[in-house]
Amino acid sequence: MIAGSARDIVEESGVPRFVFTDFPLGNPTGKPYDVEMQQAIVSTCLETLERAWEPRTTIQTPFVWDDDSNDSWRAEFMLVDESNRGALAQAGDDRRNAQKAAKAKGKGRE
Amino acid sequence: MKDRRTHRSYVSYIDKSREYYGAQGYPQAYQWSYNCDVPFTVATKPMSECRVGLVTTSFFDRSFDRHAVAGSTDKEPYAAQCDDALGGLYNKDLFWAKDTTHTEDLDSYLPINRLRELESKGVIGSLSNRFYGVPTDYSHRRTQKKDAPQILKWMIEDEVDVALLVPL
């Protein structure tokens, strides 16, 4: 079974059991240092392991990242809009140039 | 919190990453895994009698370039003692929300301590002494044909009953 926060990727791939927590990527088994929440998520995983009866079972835990809404962290993540389109295109060019330079020095990807 | 929305609430990483890398001038979108048939086995014994094995996408090696493209390193799957992970693992080269959160607490992405507590309470039979690491590779073939069978082999060696995969 999978514990994770990238719901679309996991469900598209198709897994027997999935415990989904609607968090930014990085802490699929609970907020850092929140022992109670981590215990709850891990316990949900074990219950799902025991009780699921068919594949593609998804259980969503009740936790939210922010107290009053669970949206603030989503908006900025991998944002693409008119405010940064130019900067993104430039970043892509810079990266390709850096990779080309690294390859020329023999340090590129295989 | 709004109770009506024009879009789904949870983030579609498939959509977002395609648009994000497209805007950076990468014309070819990543081909995500899609399977019609999904394997499934009903639990045959209670969790209190099961040995649990943990699988992570984090690694020990801190020499990986944090700016590297995911899947571009030559990582190999590994099995290691849970005790050796208690100081934390390395995952800065992986794709996660680095501006919003952090991975300084191991149990937020590899719940070894939480599972040991559940073991001491008798909720699970045991946590396997070893946990297992798998590279996030661009090659589906490598993940399916090489890495997954290797992890399964280690789990069988360790008499693991159920696998908990925790990708970052």
Short mmCIF file of C-alpha atoms in Angstrom, two decimals:
data_model
loop_
_atom_site.label_atom_id
_atom_site.label_comp_id
_atom_site.label_asym_id
_atom_site.label_seq_id
_atom_site.Cartn_x
_atom_site.Cartn_y
_atom_site.Cartn_z
CA MET A 1 0.00 0.00 0.00
CA ILE A 2 1.01 3.61 -0.63
CA ALA A 3 0.92 6.60 1.72
CA GLY A 4 1.24 9.80 -0.28
CA SER A 5 0.13 13.25 -1.33
CA ALA A 6 0.33 13.13 -5.14
CA ARG A 7 -3.16 11.79 -5.63
CA ASP A 8 -3.40 12.01 -9.41
CA ILE A 9 -0.05 10.33 -10.03
CA VAL A 10 -0.76 7.43 -7.68
CA GLU A 11 -4.34 6.86 -8.86
CA GLU A 12 -3.39 7.06 -12.54
CA SER A 13 -0.67 4.51 -11.95
CA GLY A 14 -3.17 2.32 -10.10
CA VAL A 15 -2.33 0.77 -6.74
CA PRO A 16 -4.04 -1.75 -4.46
CA ARG A 17 -4.43 0.63 -1.49
CA PHE A 18 -3.71 4.33 -1.14
CA VAL A 19 -3.92 6.57 1.93
CA PHE A 20 -4.03 10.14 0.67
CA THR A 21 -3.21 13.18 2.78
CA ASP A 22 -3.88 16.48 1.02
CA PHE A 23 -0.54 18.06 1.90
CA PRO A 24 2.30 19.69 -0.01
CA LEU A 25 4.72 17.01 -1.17
CA GLY A 26 7.33 16.04 1.42
CA ASN A 27 5.46 14.77 4.48
CA PRO A 28 3.19 11.92 3.35
CA THR A 29 2.98 10.43 6.86
CA GLY A 30 2.20 13.64 8.73
CA LYS A 31 3.49 17.10 9.56
CA PRO A 32 7.03 17.24 10.94
CA TYR A 33 7.10 16.66 14.71
CA ASP A 34 3.31 16.15 14.92
CA VAL A 35 3.49 12.73 16.54
CA GLU A 36 -0.26 12.42 17.04
CA MET A 37 -0.98 13.11 13.37
CA GLN A 38 1.75 10.70 12.25
CA GLN A 39 0.30 7.99 14.48
CA ALA A 40 -3.15 8.59 13.02
CA ILE A 41 -1.96 8.40 9.40
CA VAL A 42 0.12 5.28 9.96
CA SER A 43 -2.80 3.66 11.81
CA THR A 44 -5.09 4.48 8.88
CA CYS A 45 -2.59 2.76 6.57
CA LEU A 46 -2.67 -0.38 8.70
CA GLU A 47 -6.46 -0.38 8.84
CA THR A 48 -6.62 0.05 5.08
CA LEU A 49 -4.21 -2.84 4.63
CA GLU A 50 -6.43 -5.04 6.74
CA ARG A 51 -9.87 -3.95 5.59
CA ALA A 52 -9.69 -3.05 1.88
CA TRP A 53 -11.50 -5.58 -0.27
CA GLU A 54 -10.65 -4.42 -3.79
CA PRO A 55 -7.87 -2.64 -5.67
CA ARG A 56 -7.76 1.15 -6.18
CA THR A 57 -9.03 1.72 -2.65
CA THR A 58 -8.27 5.33 -1.71
CA ILE A 59 -8.77 6.63 1.83
CA GLN A 60 -8.35 10.37 2.42
CA THR A 61 -7.17 11.36 5.89
CA PRO A 62 -8.95 14.33 7.52
CA PHE A 63 -5.86 16.52 7.90
CA VAL A 64 -5.31 19.94 6.34
CA TRP A 65 -2.03 21.83 6.11
CA ASP A 66 -3.44 25.22 7.14
CA ASP A 67 -5.90 25.77 9.94
CA ASP A 68 -8.54 27.84 8.13
CA SER A 69 -8.15 26.66 4.56
CA ASN A 70 -6.03 24.13 2.74
CA ASP A 71 -5.33 26.31 -0.28
CA SER A 72 -2.52 28.74 0.43
CA TRP A 73 0.29 26.30 -0.26
CA ARG A 74 -1.23 25.11 -3.54
CA ALA A 75 -1.44 28.39 -5.41
CA GLU A 76 2.26 29.17 -5.59
CA PHE A 77 3.46 25.65 -6.27
CA MET A 78 4.74 25.34 -9.87
CA LEU A 79 2.84 28.47 -10.71
CA VAL A 80 2.70 29.42 -14.39
CA ASP A 81 1.04 32.71 -15.29
CA GLU A 82 1.80 35.95 -17.07
CA SER A 83 3.86 37.18 -14.11
CA ASN A 84 6.55 34.52 -14.52
CA ARG A 85 6.28 33.14 -18.06
CA GLY A 86 9.36 35.06 -19.21
CA ALA A 87 11.39 34.07 -16.17
CA LEU A 88 10.48 30.40 -16.63
CA ALA A 89 11.49 30.42 -20.30
CA GLN A 90 14.79 32.04 -19.32
CA ALA A 91 15.34 29.50 -16.52
CA GLY A 92 14.81 26.68 -19.03
CA ASP A 93 17.34 28.20 -21.42
CA ASP A 94 19.85 28.69 -18.61
CA ARG A 95 19.45 25.13 -17.50
CA ARG A 96 19.89 23.69 -20.98
CA ASN A 97 22.99 25.80 -21.48
CA ALA A 98 24.41 24.63 -18.13
CA GLN A 99 23.70 21.01 -19.06
CA LYS A 100 25.34 21.51 -22.46
CA ALA A 101 28.40 22.98 -20.78
CA ALA A 102 28.55 20.15 -18.25
CA LYS A 103 28.26 17.59 -21.04
CA ALA A 104 31.11 19.24 -22.90
CA LYS A 105 33.22 18.78 -19.76
CA GLY A 106 32.16 15.13 -19.54
CA LYS A 107 29.97 15.52 -16.48
CA GLY A 108 26.55 15.28 -18.09
CA ARG A 109 23.88 12.65 -17.80
CA GLU A 110 24.62 9.27 -19.24
CA MET B 1 -13.37 27.53 3.36
CA LYS B 2 -15.27 27.79 0.05
CA ASP B 3 -17.78 25.00 -0.41
CA ARG B 4 -18.12 25.50 -4.19
CA ARG B 5 -15.23 25.36 -6.62
CA THR B 6 -14.69 25.38 -10.37
CA HIS B 7 -11.65 23.10 -10.15
CA ARG B 8 -10.74 20.02 -8.15
CA SER B 9 -9.11 20.95 -4.85
CA TYR B 10 -6.18 18.58 -4.73
CA VAL B 11 -3.18 19.44 -6.87
CA SER B 12 -2.83 17.64 -10.18
CA TYR B 13 0.90 17.14 -10.40
CA ILE B 14 0.49 15.65 -13.86
CA ASP B 15 -1.13 18.85 -15.14
CA LYS B 16 1.03 21.26 -13.17
CA SER B 17 4.37 19.70 -14.06
CA ARG B 18 3.44 19.45 -17.76
CA GLU B 19 2.58 23.15 -17.86
CA TYR B 20 5.55 24.17 -15.74
CA TYR B 21 8.19 22.34 -17.79
CA GLY B 22 6.39 23.29 -20.99
CA ALA B 23 6.78 26.94 -19.98
CA GLN B 24 10.50 26.27 -19.50
CA GLY B 25 10.75 25.17 -23.12
CA TYR B 26 10.70 21.40 -22.67
CA PRO B 27 8.35 20.34 -25.48
CA GLN B 28 8.03 16.67 -24.63
CA ALA B 29 5.74 16.04 -21.66
CA TYR B 30 6.64 13.27 -19.23
CA GLN B 31 4.78 10.02 -19.82
CA TRP B 32 3.24 9.03 -16.49
CA SER B 33 2.52 5.47 -15.52
CA TYR B 34 -1.02 4.31 -16.29
CA ASN B 35 -2.30 0.80 -15.63
CA CYS B 36 -5.74 -0.67 -16.28
CA ASP B 37 -5.09 -3.79 -14.29
CA VAL B 38 -4.15 -3.35 -10.65
CA PRO B 39 -2.94 -6.27 -8.53
CA PHE B 40 -4.63 -6.97 -5.22
CA THR B 41 -4.39 -9.49 -2.42
CA VAL B 42 -6.85 -9.56 0.46
CA ALA B 43 -5.18 -9.52 3.89
CA THR B 44 -5.02 -13.08 5.11
CA LYS B 45 -4.05 -12.42 8.71
CA PRO B 46 -4.50 -9.59 11.20
CA MET B 47 -1.96 -6.77 11.30
CA SER B 48 -1.07 -7.86 14.84
CA GLU B 49 0.56 -10.92 13.25
CA CYS B 50 2.15 -9.14 10.28
CA ARG B 51 5.69 -7.95 9.71
CA VAL B 52 5.65 -4.55 8.01
CA GLY B 53 8.31 -3.42 5.52
CA LEU B 54 8.84 0.26 4.69
CA VAL B 55 9.89 1.48 1.24
CA THR B 56 11.25 4.98 0.67
CA THR B 57 12.48 7.09 -2.23
CA SER B 58 15.07 8.80 0.03
CA PHE B 59 18.72 7.77 0.11
CA PHE B 60 21.71 7.90 2.45
CA ASP B 61 24.10 9.50 0.02
CA ARG B 62 24.37 13.24 0.53
CA SER B 63 26.64 13.73 -2.45
CA PHE B 64 23.79 13.77 -4.97
CA ASP B 65 23.49 17.13 -6.64
CA ARG B 66 20.46 18.92 -5.20
CA HIS B 67 19.93 20.58 -8.57
CA ALA B 68 19.98 17.28 -10.45
CA VAL B 69 16.94 16.31 -12.48
CA ALA B 70 14.99 13.54 -10.73
CA GLY B 71 16.02 10.20 -12.15
CA SER B 72 19.25 11.48 -13.64
CA THR B 73 21.52 9.95 -11.03
CA ASP B 74 22.70 6.37 -11.12
CA LYS B 75 21.06 5.30 -7.85
CA GLU B 76 20.48 1.63 -7.15
CA PRO B 77 17.82 0.09 -4.91
CA TYR B 78 19.06 -0.71 -1.41
CA ALA B 79 18.14 -2.40 1.86
CA ALA B 80 19.45 -0.96 5.14
CA GLN B 81 18.94 -1.26 8.88
CA CYS B 82 16.14 0.93 10.22
CA ASP B 83 18.45 1.98 13.05
CA ASP B 84 20.83 3.52 10.54
CA ALA B 85 18.09 5.80 9.19
CA LEU B 86 17.15 7.34 12.53
CA GLY B 87 19.46 10.30 11.93
CA GLY B 88 17.51 11.16 8.76
CA LEU B 89 17.88 10.46 5.07
CA TYR B 90 18.76 12.63 2.11
CA ASN B 91 16.10 13.75 -0.35
CA LYS B 92 16.92 17.29 -1.42
CA ASP B 93 17.45 16.05 -4.96
CA LEU B 94 13.84 14.78 -5.10
CA PHE B 95 10.76 16.71 -6.17
CA TRP B 96 8.80 18.07 -3.20
CA ALA B 97 7.49 21.35 -1.83
CA LYS B 98 10.78 22.77 -0.52
CA ASP B 99 9.37 26.30 -0.18
CA THR B 100 6.53 25.15 2.08
CA THR B 101 7.87 22.36 4.26
CA HIS B 102 10.98 20.40 5.24
CA THR B 103 12.04 16.81 5.83
CA GLU B 104 13.96 17.26 9.07
CA ASP B 105 11.62 14.85 10.88
CA LEU B 106 12.16 11.31 9.59
CA ASP B 107 8.72 10.13 10.69
CA SER B 108 7.02 12.64 8.41
CA TYR B 109 8.20 10.56 5.43
CA LEU B 110 9.55 7.28 6.86
CA PRO B 111 7.59 6.39 10.01
CA ILE B 112 10.06 4.01 11.64
CA ASN B 113 9.48 5.35 15.16
CA ARG B 114 5.69 5.42 14.76
CA LEU B 115 5.66 1.80 13.55
CA ARG B 116 7.94 0.72 16.39
CA GLU B 117 5.49 2.29 18.85
CA LEU B 118 2.67 0.34 17.21
CA GLU B 119 4.79 -2.79 17.41
CA SER B 120 5.30 -2.29 21.15
CA LYS B 121 1.52 -1.89 21.55
CA GLY B 122 0.92 -5.10 19.61
CA VAL B 123 -0.94 -3.36 16.76
CA ILE B 124 1.51 -4.87 14.26
CA GLY B 125 3.52 -8.05 14.68
CA SER B 126 6.80 -6.28 13.95
CA LEU B 127 8.57 -3.74 11.79
CA SER B 128 11.19 -5.39 9.59
CA ASN B 129 14.70 -4.63 10.84
CA ARG B 130 15.53 -3.46 7.34
CA PHE B 131 13.80 -0.82 5.25
CA TYR B 132 14.14 -0.55 1.49
CA GLY B 133 15.05 2.29 -0.86
CA VAL B 134 14.04 2.64 -4.47
CA PRO B 135 15.27 5.22 -6.99
CA THR B 136 12.74 7.47 -8.71
CA ASP B 137 13.76 6.62 -12.24
CA TYR B 138 12.51 7.94 -15.55
CA SER B 139 12.54 4.40 -16.87
CA HIS B 140 9.29 2.59 -16.02
CA ARG B 141 10.90 -0.53 -17.38
CA ARG B 142 13.78 -0.32 -14.93
CA THR B 143 11.43 0.29 -12.01
CA GLN B 144 9.20 -2.63 -12.97
CA LYS B 145 11.73 -5.17 -14.22
CA LYS B 146 14.74 -4.47 -12.04
CA ASP B 147 14.10 -2.36 -8.94
CA ALA B 148 10.73 -3.75 -7.83
CA PRO B 149 11.79 -7.43 -8.10
CA GLN B 150 14.94 -6.62 -6.09
CA ILE B 151 12.92 -4.97 -3.31
CA LEU B 152 10.51 -7.93 -3.31
CA LYS B 153 13.46 -10.33 -2.99
CA TRP B 154 14.76 -8.48 0.07
CA MET B 155 11.29 -8.41 1.61
CA ILE B 156 10.90 -12.15 1.14
CA GLU B 157 14.34 -12.67 2.74
CA ASP B 158 13.16 -10.59 5.71
CA GLU B 159 9.80 -12.42 5.89
CA VAL B 160 7.85 -9.22 5.37
CA ASP B 161 4.07 -9.72 5.13
CA VAL B 162 2.91 -6.25 4.09
CA ALA B 163 4.67 -3.38 2.32
CA LEU B 164 4.09 0.28 3.09
CA LEU B 165 5.48 2.44 0.28
CA VAL B 166 6.03 6.08 1.19
CA PRO B 167 7.15 8.07 -1.84
CA LEU B 168 8.12 11.63 -1.02
#
